[in-house]
């Protein structure tokens, strides 16, 4: 049972992890896995993952912010420098953290339209080439796009808006 959180891995989070671990949750998807305001170091991220393990919690490791620069406002990015930086950063994160026992999956993208299929395919293949042991998770609000993107994710979360109160 997972929970979306924003916990700065380059900040204070132990009390929040204790609260989460005391509840029914066993997994967190932390939007701030890679830092808040400034980048978290590999050591800070590893320390966060270790703290999760101490509490028997898992992480869906967020990489989605590295794709947002190329997919901002659902526009395909043609800047080769941005694309190369994204590839290098994602490759480094996956290589450094794929063996940590708290990593349950990789969160690749959030609500990206099929117009960006080339970048989604490249990102999916990059992550899978580096780590075929963990699934890739994505999230969508538009359920009409799900079938067109089944080949660029292993698990999909849906968050259609608005959520009916019935």
CSV table of N, CA and C in Angstrom, one decimal:
chain,number,residue,atom,x,y,z
A,1,UNK,N,0.9,-1.2,0.0
A,1,UNK,CA,0.0,0.0,0.0
A,1,UNK,C,0.9,1.2,0.0
A,2,UNK,N,0.8,2.0,-1.0
A,2,UNK,CA,1.7,3.2,-1.2
A,2,UNK,C,1.1,4.5,-0.9
A,3,UNK,N,2.0,5.4,-0.7
A,3,UNK,CA,1.7,6.8,-0.3
A,3,UNK,C,2.6,7.8,-1.1
A,4,UNK,N,2.0,8.8,-1.7
A,4,UNK,CA,2.7,9.9,-2.3
A,4,UNK,C,3.3,10.8,-1.2
A,5,UNK,N,4.5,11.1,-1.2
A,5,UNK,CA,5.1,12.0,-0.2
A,5,UNK,C,6.0,13.0,-0.9
A,6,UNK,N,6.3,14.1,-0.2
A,6,UNK,CA,7.4,15.0,-0.6
A,6,UNK,C,8.3,15.2,0.7
A,7,UNK,N,9.3,14.4,0.7
A,7,UNK,CA,10.3,14.4,1.8
A,7,UNK,C,11.7,14.7,1.2
A,8,UNK,N,12.3,15.8,1.6
A,8,UNK,CA,13.6,16.2,1.1
A,8,UNK,C,14.6,15.3,1.6
A,9,UNK,N,15.2,14.5,0.7
A,9,UNK,CA,16.3,13.6,1.1
A,9,UNK,C,17.5,14.3,1.5
A,10,UNK,N,17.6,15.6,1.2
A,10,UNK,CA,18.7,16.4,1.7
A,10,UNK,C,18.2,17.3,2.8
A,11,UNK,N,17.2,16.8,3.6
A,11,UNK,CA,16.7,17.5,4.7
A,11,UNK,C,16.3,16.5,5.8
A,12,UNK,N,15.3,16.9,6.6
A,12,UNK,CA,14.8,16.1,7.7
A,12,UNK,C,13.5,15.4,7.3
A,13,UNK,N,13.5,14.1,7.6
A,13,UNK,CA,12.3,13.3,7.2
A,13,UNK,C,12.1,12.1,8.2
A,14,UNK,N,12.9,11.8,9.2
A,14,UNK,CA,12.8,10.6,10.0
A,14,UNK,C,11.5,10.6,10.7
A,15,UNK,N,11.0,11.7,11.3
A,15,UNK,CA,9.8,11.7,12.0
A,15,UNK,C,8.6,11.3,11.1
A,16,UNK,N,8.6,11.8,9.9
A,16,UNK,CA,7.6,11.5,8.9
A,16,UNK,C,7.6,10.0,8.5
A,17,UNK,N,8.8,9.5,8.4
A,17,UNK,CA,9.0,8.0,8.0
A,17,UNK,C,8.5,7.2,9.2
A,18,UNK,N,8.7,7.6,10.4
A,18,UNK,CA,8.2,6.9,11.6
A,18,UNK,C,6.7,6.8,11.5
A,19,UNK,N,6.0,8.0,11.2
A,19,UNK,CA,4.6,8.0,11.1
A,19,UNK,C,4.1,7.1,10.0
A,20,UNK,N,4.7,7.1,8.9
A,20,UNK,CA,4.3,6.3,7.8
A,20,UNK,C,4.4,4.8,8.2
A,21,UNK,N,5.5,4.5,8.7
A,21,UNK,CA,5.8,3.1,9.1
A,21,UNK,C,4.8,2.6,10.2
A,22,UNK,N,4.3,3.5,11.0
A,22,UNK,CA,3.4,3.1,12.0
A,22,UNK,C,2.0,2.8,11.5
A,23,UNK,N,1.7,3.3,10.3
A,23,UNK,CA,0.4,3.1,9.6
A,23,UNK,C,0.4,1.8,8.7
A,24,UNK,N,-0.5,1.8,7.9
A,24,UNK,CA,-0.7,0.6,7.0
A,24,UNK,C,0.2,0.6,5.8
A,25,UNK,N,1.0,1.6,5.6
A,25,UNK,CA,1.8,1.8,4.3
A,25,UNK,C,3.1,1.0,4.4
A,26,UNK,N,3.5,0.5,3.2
A,26,UNK,CA,4.8,-0.2,3.1
A,26,UNK,C,5.6,0.4,1.9
A,27,UNK,N,5.1,1.4,1.2
A,27,UNK,CA,5.8,1.9,0.1
A,27,UNK,C,5.5,3.4,0.0
A,28,UNK,N,6.6,4.2,-0.4
A,28,UNK,CA,6.4,5.6,-0.6
A,28,UNK,C,6.9,5.9,-2.0
A,29,UNK,N,6.2,6.9,-2.6
A,29,UNK,CA,6.6,7.5,-3.9
A,29,UNK,C,7.0,8.9,-3.5
A,30,UNK,N,8.2,9.2,-3.4
A,30,UNK,CA,8.7,10.5,-2.9
A,30,UNK,C,9.0,11.4,-4.1
A,31,UNK,N,8.2,12.4,-4.3
A,31,UNK,CA,8.5,13.4,-5.4
A,31,UNK,C,9.8,14.2,-5.2
A,32,UNK,N,10.3,14.2,-3.9
A,32,UNK,CA,11.5,15.0,-3.7
A,32,UNK,C,12.7,14.0,-3.4
A,33,UNK,N,12.6,12.9,-4.0
A,33,UNK,CA,13.7,11.9,-3.8
A,33,UNK,C,15.1,12.5,-4.2
A,34,UNK,N,15.1,13.3,-5.2
A,34,UNK,CA,16.4,13.8,-5.7
A,34,UNK,C,16.8,15.2,-5.1
A,35,UNK,N,16.0,15.7,-4.1
A,35,UNK,CA,16.4,16.9,-3.4
A,35,UNK,C,15.2,17.9,-3.4
A,36,UNK,N,15.4,19.0,-2.6
A,36,UNK,CA,14.5,20.1,-2.5
A,36,UNK,C,15.3,21.4,-2.6
A,37,UNK,N,15.0,22.1,-3.6
A,37,UNK,CA,15.7,23.4,-3.7
A,37,UNK,C,17.1,23.2,-4.3
A,38,UNK,N,17.8,22.2,-3.8
A,38,UNK,CA,19.1,21.8,-4.3
A,38,UNK,C,19.2,20.3,-4.5
A,39,UNK,N,20.0,19.9,-5.3
A,39,UNK,CA,20.1,18.4,-5.6
A,39,UNK,C,20.6,17.7,-4.3
A,40,UNK,N,20.0,16.5,-4.1
A,40,UNK,CA,20.5,15.7,-3.1
A,40,UNK,C,21.7,14.9,-3.6
A,41,UNK,N,22.7,14.6,-2.8
A,41,UNK,CA,23.8,13.8,-3.2
A,41,UNK,C,23.5,12.4,-3.2
A,42,UNK,N,24.3,11.6,-3.9
A,42,UNK,CA,24.1,10.1,-3.9
A,42,UNK,C,24.1,9.6,-2.5
A,43,UNK,N,24.9,10.1,-1.6
A,43,UNK,CA,25.0,9.7,-0.3
A,43,UNK,C,23.7,10.0,0.5
A,44,UNK,N,23.2,11.2,0.3
A,44,UNK,CA,21.9,11.6,1.0
A,44,UNK,C,20.8,10.7,0.5
A,45,UNK,N,20.7,10.4,-0.8
A,45,UNK,CA,19.7,9.5,-1.3
A,45,UNK,C,19.8,8.1,-0.7
A,46,UNK,N,21.1,7.6,-0.6
A,46,UNK,CA,21.3,6.3,-0.1
A,46,UNK,C,20.9,6.3,1.4
A,47,UNK,N,21.2,7.3,2.1
A,47,UNK,CA,20.9,7.4,3.5
A,47,UNK,C,19.3,7.3,3.7
A,48,UNK,N,18.6,8.1,2.8
A,48,UNK,CA,17.2,8.0,2.9
A,48,UNK,C,16.7,6.6,2.6
A,49,UNK,N,17.2,6.0,1.6
A,49,UNK,CA,16.8,4.6,1.3
A,49,UNK,C,17.1,3.6,2.5
A,50,UNK,N,18.3,3.9,3.1
A,50,UNK,CA,18.6,3.1,4.3
A,50,UNK,C,17.6,3.3,5.4
A,51,UNK,N,17.1,4.5,5.6
A,51,UNK,CA,16.1,4.8,6.6
A,51,UNK,C,14.8,4.1,6.3
A,52,UNK,N,14.5,4.1,5.0
A,52,UNK,CA,13.3,3.3,4.6
A,52,UNK,C,13.4,1.8,5.0
A,53,UNK,N,14.6,1.3,4.7
A,53,UNK,CA,14.8,-0.1,4.9
A,53,UNK,C,14.7,-0.4,6.4
A,54,UNK,N,15.2,0.5,7.3
A,54,UNK,CA,15.1,0.3,8.7
A,54,UNK,C,13.7,0.2,9.2
A,55,UNK,N,12.8,0.8,8.4
A,55,UNK,CA,11.4,0.8,8.8
A,55,UNK,C,10.5,-0.2,8.0
A,56,UNK,N,11.2,-1.0,7.2
A,56,UNK,CA,10.5,-2.0,6.3
A,56,UNK,C,9.6,-1.3,5.3
A,57,UNK,N,10.1,-0.2,4.8
A,57,UNK,CA,9.4,0.6,3.8
A,57,UNK,C,10.2,0.5,2.4
A,58,UNK,N,9.4,0.5,1.3
A,58,UNK,CA,10.0,0.5,0.0
A,58,UNK,C,9.8,1.8,-0.7
A,59,UNK,N,10.6,2.0,-1.7
A,59,UNK,CA,10.5,3.3,-2.5
A,59,UNK,C,10.2,3.0,-4.0
A,60,UNK,N,9.3,3.8,-4.5
A,60,UNK,CA,9.2,3.9,-5.9
A,60,UNK,C,10.0,5.1,-6.3
A,61,UNK,N,11.2,4.9,-6.8
A,61,UNK,CA,12.2,5.9,-7.0
A,61,UNK,C,11.8,6.8,-8.1
A,62,UNK,N,11.6,8.1,-7.8
A,62,UNK,CA,11.2,9.1,-8.8
A,62,UNK,C,12.3,9.5,-9.7
A,63,UNK,N,12.1,9.3,-11.0
A,63,UNK,CA,13.0,9.9,-12.0
A,63,UNK,C,12.2,10.8,-12.9
A,64,UNK,N,10.9,11.0,-12.6
A,64,UNK,CA,10.1,11.8,-13.6
A,64,UNK,C,10.5,13.2,-13.8
A,65,UNK,N,11.1,13.8,-12.8
A,65,UNK,CA,11.6,15.2,-13.0
A,65,UNK,C,12.6,15.3,-14.1
A,66,UNK,N,13.4,14.3,-14.3
A,66,UNK,CA,14.4,14.3,-15.4
A,66,UNK,C,13.8,14.3,-16.8
A,67,UNK,N,12.6,13.8,-16.9
A,67,UNK,CA,12.0,13.8,-18.2
A,67,UNK,C,11.1,15.0,-18.4
A,68,UNK,N,10.8,15.7,-17.3
A,68,UNK,CA,9.9,16.9,-17.5
A,68,UNK,C,10.5,18.0,-18.2
A,69,UNK,N,11.9,18.1,-18.1
A,69,UNK,CA,12.5,19.2,-18.9
A,69,UNK,C,12.4,19.0,-20.4
A,70,UNK,N,12.3,17.8,-20.8
A,70,UNK,CA,12.2,17.5,-22.2
A,70,UNK,C,10.7,17.4,-22.6
A,71,UNK,N,9.8,17.2,-21.6
A,71,UNK,CA,8.4,17.0,-21.9
A,71,UNK,C,7.5,18.1,-21.3
A,72,UNK,N,8.1,19.2,-20.9
A,72,UNK,CA,7.4,20.3,-20.3
A,72,UNK,C,6.3,20.7,-21.1
A,73,UNK,N,5.1,20.9,-20.5
A,73,UNK,CA,3.9,21.4,-21.2
A,73,UNK,C,3.6,20.5,-22.4
A,74,UNK,N,4.0,19.2,-22.3
A,74,UNK,CA,3.7,18.2,-23.3
A,74,UNK,C,4.3,18.5,-24.7
A,75,UNK,N,5.4,19.2,-24.7
A,75,UNK,CA,6.1,19.6,-25.9
A,75,UNK,C,7.3,18.7,-26.0
A,76,UNK,N,7.5,18.2,-27.2
A,76,UNK,CA,8.7,17.3,-27.5
A,76,UNK,C,9.9,18.2,-27.5
A,77,UNK,N,11.0,17.8,-26.8
A,77,UNK,CA,12.2,18.6,-26.8
A,77,UNK,C,13.2,18.1,-27.9
A,78,UNK,N,13.7,19.1,-28.6
A,78,UNK,CA,14.6,18.8,-29.7
A,78,UNK,C,16.1,19.2,-29.3
A,79,UNK,N,16.3,19.7,-28.1
A,79,UNK,CA,17.6,20.2,-27.7
A,79,UNK,C,18.5,19.0,-27.3
A,80,UNK,N,19.5,18.6,-28.1
A,80,UNK,CA,20.3,17.5,-27.8
A,80,UNK,C,21.1,17.6,-26.5
A,81,UNK,N,21.4,18.8,-26.1
A,81,UNK,CA,22.1,18.9,-24.8
A,81,UNK,C,21.3,18.5,-23.6
A,82,UNK,N,20.0,19.0,-23.7
A,82,UNK,CA,19.1,18.6,-22.6
A,82,UNK,C,18.8,17.1,-22.6
A,83,UNK,N,18.6,16.6,-23.8
A,83,UNK,CA,18.4,15.1,-23.9
A,83,UNK,C,19.6,14.3,-23.4
A,84,UNK,N,20.8,14.7,-23.7
A,84,UNK,CA,22.0,14.0,-23.2
A,84,UNK,C,22.2,14.1,-21.7
A,85,UNK,N,21.9,15.3,-21.2
A,85,UNK,CA,22.0,15.5,-19.7
A,85,UNK,C,21.0,14.6,-19.0
A,86,UNK,N,19.8,14.5,-19.6
A,86,UNK,CA,18.7,13.7,-19.0
A,86,UNK,C,19.2,12.2,-19.0
A,87,UNK,N,19.7,11.8,-20.2
A,87,UNK,CA,20.2,10.4,-20.3
A,87,UNK,C,21.2,10.1,-19.2
A,88,UNK,N,22.2,11.0,-19.1
A,88,UNK,CA,23.3,10.8,-18.2
A,88,UNK,C,22.9,10.8,-16.8
A,89,UNK,N,22.0,11.7,-16.4
A,89,UNK,CA,21.5,11.8,-15.0
A,89,UNK,C,20.7,10.5,-14.7
A,90,UNK,N,19.8,10.1,-15.5
A,90,UNK,CA,19.0,9.0,-15.3
A,90,UNK,C,19.9,7.7,-15.2
A,91,UNK,N,20.8,7.6,-16.1
A,91,UNK,CA,21.7,6.4,-16.0
A,91,UNK,C,22.5,6.4,-14.7
A,92,UNK,N,23.0,7.5,-14.3
A,92,UNK,CA,23.7,7.6,-13.0
A,92,UNK,C,22.8,7.2,-11.8
A,93,UNK,N,21.6,7.7,-11.8
A,93,UNK,CA,20.7,7.4,-10.7
A,93,UNK,C,20.4,5.9,-10.6
A,94,UNK,N,20.0,5.4,-11.8
A,94,UNK,CA,19.7,3.9,-11.8
A,94,UNK,C,20.9,3.1,-11.4
A,95,UNK,N,22.0,3.4,-12.0
A,95,UNK,CA,23.2,2.6,-11.7
A,95,UNK,C,23.6,2.6,-10.2
A,96,UNK,N,23.5,3.8,-9.6
A,96,UNK,CA,23.8,3.9,-8.2
A,96,UNK,C,22.9,3.3,-7.2
A,97,UNK,N,21.6,3.2,-7.6
A,97,UNK,CA,20.6,2.9,-6.6
A,97,UNK,C,19.8,1.6,-6.9
A,98,UNK,N,20.0,1.0,-8.1
A,98,UNK,CA,19.2,-0.2,-8.5
A,98,UNK,C,19.4,-1.4,-7.5
A,99,UNK,N,20.6,-1.5,-6.9
A,99,UNK,CA,20.8,-2.6,-6.0
A,99,UNK,C,20.3,-2.4,-4.6
A,100,UNK,N,19.8,-1.2,-4.3
A,100,UNK,CA,19.4,-1.0,-2.9
A,100,UNK,C,18.1,-1.8,-2.7
A,101,UNK,N,18.0,-2.5,-1.6
A,101,UNK,CA,16.9,-3.4,-1.3
A,101,UNK,C,15.6,-2.6,-1.1
A,102,UNK,N,15.6,-1.3,-0.9
A,102,UNK,CA,14.4,-0.5,-0.7
A,102,UNK,C,13.8,-0.1,-2.0
A,103,UNK,N,14.5,-0.1,-3.1
A,103,UNK,CA,14.0,0.3,-4.4
A,103,UNK,C,13.1,-0.8,-4.9
A,104,UNK,N,11.8,-0.4,-5.1
A,104,UNK,CA,10.8,-1.4,-5.5
A,104,UNK,C,10.5,-1.2,-7.0
A,105,UNK,N,10.6,0.1,-7.5
A,105,UNK,CA,10.3,0.4,-8.9
A,105,UNK,C,10.8,1.7,-9.2
A,106,UNK,N,10.8,2.1,-10.5
A,106,UNK,CA,11.3,3.4,-11.0
A,106,UNK,C,10.0,4.2,-11.5
A,107,UNK,N,9.9,5.4,-11.1
A,107,UNK,CA,8.8,6.2,-11.5
A,107,UNK,C,9.3,7.1,-12.7
A,108,UNK,N,8.9,6.8,-13.9
A,108,UNK,CA,9.5,7.4,-15.0
A,108,UNK,C,8.8,8.7,-15.5
A,109,UNK,N,7.5,8.6,-15.5
A,109,UNK,CA,6.8,9.9,-16.0
A,109,UNK,C,5.4,10.0,-15.4
A,110,UNK,N,5.0,11.2,-15.4
A,110,UNK,CA,3.7,11.6,-14.8
A,110,UNK,C,2.9,12.4,-15.9
A,111,UNK,N,1.8,11.8,-16.3
A,111,UNK,CA,0.8,12.5,-17.2
A,111,UNK,C,1.4,13.1,-18.4
A,112,UNK,N,2.1,12.3,-19.2
A,112,UNK,CA,2.8,12.8,-20.4
A,112,UNK,C,2.0,12.2,-21.6
A,113,UNK,N,1.7,13.1,-22.6
A,113,UNK,CA,0.9,12.7,-23.7
A,113,UNK,C,1.7,11.9,-24.7
A,114,UNK,N,0.9,11.2,-25.6
A,114,UNK,CA,1.6,10.3,-26.6
A,114,UNK,C,2.4,11.1,-27.6
A,115,UNK,N,2.3,12.4,-27.7
A,115,UNK,CA,3.1,13.2,-28.7
A,115,UNK,C,4.6,13.1,-28.3
A,116,UNK,N,4.9,12.7,-27.1
A,116,UNK,CA,6.3,12.5,-26.6
A,116,UNK,C,6.8,11.1,-26.7
A,117,UNK,N,6.2,10.3,-27.5
A,117,UNK,CA,6.4,8.9,-27.5
A,117,UNK,C,7.9,8.5,-27.7
A,118,UNK,N,8.6,9.3,-28.6
A,118,UNK,CA,10.0,9.0,-28.8
A,118,UNK,C,10.8,9.1,-27.6
A,119,UNK,N,10.6,10.2,-26.8
A,119,UNK,CA,11.4,10.3,-25.5
A,119,UNK,C,11.0,9.3,-24.5
A,120,UNK,N,9.7,9.0,-24.5
A,120,UNK,CA,9.2,7.9,-23.5
A,120,UNK,C,9.8,6.6,-23.9
A,121,UNK,N,9.9,6.2,-25.1
A,121,UNK,CA,10.5,5.0,-25.5
A,121,UNK,C,12.0,5.0,-25.2
A,122,UNK,N,12.6,6.1,-25.5
A,122,UNK,CA,14.1,6.1,-25.2
A,122,UNK,C,14.3,6.0,-23.7
A,123,UNK,N,13.5,6.7,-22.9
A,123,UNK,CA,13.7,6.6,-21.4
A,123,UNK,C,13.4,5.2,-20.9
A,124,UNK,N,12.3,4.6,-21.4
A,124,UNK,CA,12.0,3.3,-20.9
A,124,UNK,C,13.1,2.3,-21.3
A,125,UNK,N,13.6,2.4,-22.5
A,125,UNK,CA,14.7,1.4,-22.9
A,125,UNK,C,15.9,1.7,-22.2
A,126,UNK,N,16.3,2.9,-21.9
A,126,UNK,CA,17.5,3.3,-21.1
A,126,UNK,C,17.4,2.6,-19.7
A,127,UNK,N,16.3,2.8,-19.0
A,127,UNK,CA,16.1,2.3,-17.7
A,127,UNK,C,16.2,0.8,-17.7
A,128,UNK,N,15.4,0.2,-18.6
A,128,UNK,CA,15.4,-1.3,-18.7
A,128,UNK,C,16.7,-1.9,-19.1
A,129,UNK,N,17.5,-1.2,-19.9
A,129,UNK,CA,18.9,-1.7,-20.3
A,129,UNK,C,19.8,-1.7,-19.0
A,130,UNK,N,19.6,-0.7,-18.2
A,130,UNK,CA,20.4,-0.6,-17.0
A,130,UNK,C,19.9,-1.5,-15.8
A,131,UNK,N,18.6,-1.7,-15.8
A,131,UNK,CA,18.0,-2.4,-14.7
A,131,UNK,C,16.7,-3.1,-15.1
A,132,UNK,N,16.9,-4.4,-15.5
A,132,UNK,CA,15.7,-5.1,-15.9
A,132,UNK,C,15.0,-5.9,-14.8
A,133,UNK,N,15.5,-5.6,-13.5
A,133,UNK,CA,14.9,-6.3,-12.4
A,133,UNK,C,13.8,-5.5,-11.7
A,134,UNK,N,13.7,-4.2,-11.9
A,134,UNK,CA,12.7,-3.4,-11.3
A,134,UNK,C,11.7,-2.9,-12.4
A,135,UNK,N,10.4,-2.9,-12.1
A,135,UNK,CA,9.4,-2.4,-13.1
A,135,UNK,C,9.5,-0.9,-13.1
A,136,UNK,N,9.0,-0.4,-14.2
A,136,UNK,CA,8.8,1.1,-14.4
A,136,UNK,C,7.4,1.4,-14.3
A,137,UNK,N,7.1,2.5,-13.5
A,137,UNK,CA,5.8,2.9,-13.1
A,137,UNK,C,5.5,4.3,-13.7
A,138,UNK,N,4.3,4.5,-14.2
A,138,UNK,CA,4.0,5.9,-14.7
A,138,UNK,C,2.5,6.1,-14.2
A,139,UNK,N,2.2,7.4,-14.3
A,139,UNK,CA,0.9,7.8,-13.8
A,139,UNK,C,0.2,8.7,-14.9
A,140,UNK,N,-1.1,8.5,-15.0
A,140,UNK,CA,-1.9,9.2,-16.0
A,140,UNK,C,-3.2,9.7,-15.4
A,141,UNK,N,-3.7,10.8,-15.9
A,141,UNK,CA,-5.0,11.3,-15.6
A,141,UNK,C,-5.9,11.0,-16.8
A,142,UNK,N,-5.3,10.9,-18.0
A,142,UNK,CA,-6.1,10.7,-19.2
A,142,UNK,C,-6.1,9.2,-19.6
A,143,UNK,N,-7.2,8.5,-19.3
A,143,UNK,CA,-7.2,7.1,-19.5
A,143,UNK,C,-7.2,6.8,-21.0
A,144,UNK,N,-7.5,7.7,-21.9
A,144,UNK,CA,-7.5,7.5,-23.3
A,144,UNK,C,-6.1,7.2,-23.8
A,145,UNK,N,-5.1,7.7,-23.1
A,145,UNK,CA,-3.7,7.5,-23.6
A,145,UNK,C,-3.1,6.2,-23.1
A,146,UNK,N,-3.7,5.5,-22.2
A,146,UNK,CA,-3.1,4.3,-21.6
A,146,UNK,C,-2.7,3.3,-22.6
A,147,UNK,N,-3.6,2.9,-23.5
A,147,UNK,CA,-3.3,1.8,-24.4
A,147,UNK,C,-2.2,2.2,-25.4
A,148,UNK,N,-2.1,3.5,-25.7
A,148,UNK,CA,-1.0,3.9,-26.7
A,148,UNK,C,0.4,3.9,-26.0
A,149,UNK,N,0.4,3.8,-24.7
A,149,UNK,CA,1.6,3.9,-23.9
A,149,UNK,C,2.0,2.6,-23.2
A,150,UNK,N,1.3,1.6,-23.5
A,150,UNK,CA,1.6,0.3,-22.7
A,150,UNK,C,3.0,-0.2,-22.9
A,151,UNK,N,3.6,0.1,-24.0
A,151,UNK,CA,5.0,-0.4,-24.2
A,151,UNK,C,6.1,0.5,-23.6
A,152,UNK,N,5.7,1.6,-22.9
A,152,UNK,CA,6.7,2.4,-22.3
A,152,UNK,C,6.5,2.5,-20.8
A,153,UNK,N,5.8,1.5,-20.2
A,153,UNK,CA,5.6,1.4,-18.8
A,153,UNK,C,5.3,0.0,-18.4
A,154,UNK,N,5.6,-0.4,-17.2
A,154,UNK,CA,5.3,-1.8,-16.8
A,154,UNK,C,4.0,-1.8,-15.9
A,155,UNK,N,3.9,-0.7,-15.1
A,155,UNK,CA,2.8,-0.5,-14.2
A,155,UNK,C,2.3,0.9,-14.4
A,156,UNK,N,1.0,1.1,-14.4
A,156,UNK,CA,0.4,2.4,-14.6
A,156,UNK,C,-0.5,2.7,-13.4
A,157,UNK,N,-0.4,3.9,-12.9
A,157,UNK,CA,-1.3,4.4,-11.9
A,157,UNK,C,-2.2,5.4,-12.5
A,158,UNK,N,-3.4,5.5,-12.2
A,158,UNK,CA,-4.4,6.4,-12.8
A,158,UNK,C,-4.8,7.4,-11.7
A,159,UNK,N,-5.0,8.6,-12.2
A,159,UNK,CA,-5.5,9.7,-11.3
A,159,UNK,C,-6.4,10.6,-12.1
A,160,UNK,N,-7.5,10.0,-12.6
A,160,UNK,CA,-8.4,10.9,-13.3
A,160,UNK,C,-9.0,12.0,-12.4
A,161,UNK,N,-9.1,13.2,-13.0
A,161,UNK,CA,-9.7,14.3,-12.3
A,161,UNK,C,-11.0,14.7,-12.9
A,162,UNK,N,-11.9,15.3,-12.3
A,162,UNK,CA,-12.0,15.2,-10.8
A,162,UNK,C,-12.5,13.9,-10.4
A,163,UNK,N,-12.1,13.5,-9.1
A,163,UNK,CA,-12.6,12.3,-8.5
A,163,UNK,C,-13.9,12.5,-8.0
A,164,UNK,N,-14.9,11.7,-8.4
A,164,UNK,CA,-16.3,11.8,-8.0
A,164,UNK,C,-16.4,11.4,-6.5
A,165,UNK,N,-17.3,12.1,-5.8
A,165,UNK,CA,-17.5,11.8,-4.4
A,165,UNK,C,-18.4,10.6,-4.1
A,166,UNK,N,-19.0,10.0,-5.2
A,166,UNK,CA,-19.9,8.9,-5.0
A,166,UNK,C,-19.2,7.6,-4.7
